[in-house]
PDB file of C-alpha atoms in Angstrom:
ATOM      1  CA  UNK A   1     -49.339 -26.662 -60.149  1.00 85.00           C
ATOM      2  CA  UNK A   2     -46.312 -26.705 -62.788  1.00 92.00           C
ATOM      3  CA  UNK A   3     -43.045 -28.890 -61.300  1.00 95.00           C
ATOM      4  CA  UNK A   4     -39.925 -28.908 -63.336  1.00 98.00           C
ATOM      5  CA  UNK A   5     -38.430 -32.543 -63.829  1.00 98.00           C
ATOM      6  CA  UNK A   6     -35.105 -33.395 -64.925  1.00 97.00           C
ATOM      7  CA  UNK A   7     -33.847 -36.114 -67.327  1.00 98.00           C
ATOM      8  CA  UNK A   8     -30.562 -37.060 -68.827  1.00 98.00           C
ATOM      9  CA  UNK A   9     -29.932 -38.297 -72.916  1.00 98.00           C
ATOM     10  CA  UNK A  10     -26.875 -39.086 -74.938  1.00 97.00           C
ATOM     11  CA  UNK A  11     -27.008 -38.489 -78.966  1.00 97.00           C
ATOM     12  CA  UNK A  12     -27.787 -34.820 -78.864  1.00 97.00           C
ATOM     13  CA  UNK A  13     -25.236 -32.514 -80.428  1.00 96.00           C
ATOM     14  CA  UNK A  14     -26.167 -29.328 -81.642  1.00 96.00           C
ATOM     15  CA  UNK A  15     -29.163 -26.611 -82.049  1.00 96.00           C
ATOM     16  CA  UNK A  16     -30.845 -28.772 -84.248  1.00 97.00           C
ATOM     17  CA  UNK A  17     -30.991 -31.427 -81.536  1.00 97.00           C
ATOM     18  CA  UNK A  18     -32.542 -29.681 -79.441  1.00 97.00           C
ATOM     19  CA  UNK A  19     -34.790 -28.190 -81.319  1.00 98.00           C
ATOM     20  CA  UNK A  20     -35.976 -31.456 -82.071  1.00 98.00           C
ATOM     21  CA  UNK A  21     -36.484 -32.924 -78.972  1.00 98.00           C
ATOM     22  CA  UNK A  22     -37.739 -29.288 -77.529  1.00 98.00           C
ATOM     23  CA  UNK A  23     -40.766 -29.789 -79.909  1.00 98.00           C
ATOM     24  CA  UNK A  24     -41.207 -33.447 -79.323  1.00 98.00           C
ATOM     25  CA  UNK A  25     -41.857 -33.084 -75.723  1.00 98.00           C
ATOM     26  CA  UNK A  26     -43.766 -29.437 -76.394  1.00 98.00           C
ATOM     27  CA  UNK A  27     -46.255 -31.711 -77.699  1.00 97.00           C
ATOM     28  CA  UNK A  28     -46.647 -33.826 -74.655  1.00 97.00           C
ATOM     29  CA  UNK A  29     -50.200 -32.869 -72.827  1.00 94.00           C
ATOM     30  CA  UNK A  30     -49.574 -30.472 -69.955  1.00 96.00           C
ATOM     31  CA  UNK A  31     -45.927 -29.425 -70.682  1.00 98.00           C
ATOM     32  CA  UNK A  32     -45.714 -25.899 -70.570  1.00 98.00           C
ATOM     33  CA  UNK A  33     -41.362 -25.451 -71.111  1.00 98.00           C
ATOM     34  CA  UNK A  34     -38.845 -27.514 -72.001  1.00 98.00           C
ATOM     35  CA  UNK A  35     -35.131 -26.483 -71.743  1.00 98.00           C
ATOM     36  CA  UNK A  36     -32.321 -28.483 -73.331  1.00 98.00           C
ATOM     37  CA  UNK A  37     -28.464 -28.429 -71.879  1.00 98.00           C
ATOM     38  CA  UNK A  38     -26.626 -30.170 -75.134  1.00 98.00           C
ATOM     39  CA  UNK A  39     -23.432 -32.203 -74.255  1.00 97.00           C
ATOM     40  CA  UNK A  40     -22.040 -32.637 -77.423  1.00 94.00           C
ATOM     41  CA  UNK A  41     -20.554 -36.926 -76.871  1.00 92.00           C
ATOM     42  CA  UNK A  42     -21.954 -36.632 -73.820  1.00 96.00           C
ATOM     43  CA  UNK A  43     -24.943 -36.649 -71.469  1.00 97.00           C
ATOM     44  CA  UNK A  44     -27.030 -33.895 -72.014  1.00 98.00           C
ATOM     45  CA  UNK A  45     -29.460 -32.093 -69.570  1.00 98.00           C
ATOM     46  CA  UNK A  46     -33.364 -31.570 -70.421  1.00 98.00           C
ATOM     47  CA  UNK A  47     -35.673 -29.935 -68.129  1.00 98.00           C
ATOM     48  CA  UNK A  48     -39.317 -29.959 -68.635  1.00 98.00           C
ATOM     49  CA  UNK A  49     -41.874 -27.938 -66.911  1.00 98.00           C
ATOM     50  CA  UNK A  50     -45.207 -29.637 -67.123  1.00 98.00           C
ATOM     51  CA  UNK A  51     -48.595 -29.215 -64.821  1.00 97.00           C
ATOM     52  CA  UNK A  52     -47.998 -33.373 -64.478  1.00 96.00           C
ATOM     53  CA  UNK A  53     -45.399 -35.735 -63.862  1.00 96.00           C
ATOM     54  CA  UNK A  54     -44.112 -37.326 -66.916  1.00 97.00           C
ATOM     55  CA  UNK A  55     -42.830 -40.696 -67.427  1.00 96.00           C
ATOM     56  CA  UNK A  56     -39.879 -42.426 -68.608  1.00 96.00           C
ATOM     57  CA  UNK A  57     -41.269 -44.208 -71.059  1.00 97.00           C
ATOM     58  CA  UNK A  58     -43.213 -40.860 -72.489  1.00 97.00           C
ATOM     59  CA  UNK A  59     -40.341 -39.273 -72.505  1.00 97.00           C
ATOM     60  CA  UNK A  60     -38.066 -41.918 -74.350  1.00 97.00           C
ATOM     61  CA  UNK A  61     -40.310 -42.324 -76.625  1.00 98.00           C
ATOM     62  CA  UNK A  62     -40.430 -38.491 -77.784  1.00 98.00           C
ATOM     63  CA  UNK A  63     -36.582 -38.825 -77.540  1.00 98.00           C
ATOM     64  CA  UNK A  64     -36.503 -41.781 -80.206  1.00 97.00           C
ATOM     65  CA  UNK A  65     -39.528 -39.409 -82.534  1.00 97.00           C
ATOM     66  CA  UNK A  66     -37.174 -36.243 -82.457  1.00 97.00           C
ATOM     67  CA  UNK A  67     -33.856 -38.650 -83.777  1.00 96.00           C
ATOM     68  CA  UNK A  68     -33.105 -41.291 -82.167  1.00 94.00           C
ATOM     69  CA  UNK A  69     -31.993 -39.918 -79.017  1.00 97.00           C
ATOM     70  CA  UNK A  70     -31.707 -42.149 -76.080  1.00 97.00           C
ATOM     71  CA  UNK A  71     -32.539 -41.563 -72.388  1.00 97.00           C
ATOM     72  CA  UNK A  72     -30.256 -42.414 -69.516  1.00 96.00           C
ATOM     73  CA  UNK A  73     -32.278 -44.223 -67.117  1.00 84.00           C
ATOM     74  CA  UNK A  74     -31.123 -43.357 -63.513  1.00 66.00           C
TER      75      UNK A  74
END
């Protein structure tokens, strides 16, 4: 069963961006969609459908392989 989860990064800021990081986490097993909300100077939005729960730390690190982008911890 698929669950969306939600998580927040700063440094995105255009297309491009999320592009990136829309690949980075496509290529995460079991995620099926990812969705990116850029703030440009801000916190962005990026929702990721996947048939498992996926971690902080899996998903900061495909943050930091698409640019450098940082995730805001809650």
């Amino acid at each position: 069963m698929a669950t969306t989860q939600q998580f927040h990064a700063t440094g995105l800021t255009c297309g491009h961006c999320a592009a990136a990081v829309t690949e980075e986490l496509t290529a995460l097993g079991g995620v099926s969609d990812v969705a990116v909300e850029v703030v440009a100077d801000g916190t962005s939005t990026v929702s990721v459908t996947a048939d498992r729960p996926l971690t902080d730390p899996e998903v900061a690190a495909a943050l930091d392989e698409a640019g450098g982008y940082a995730l805001v911890r809650a």
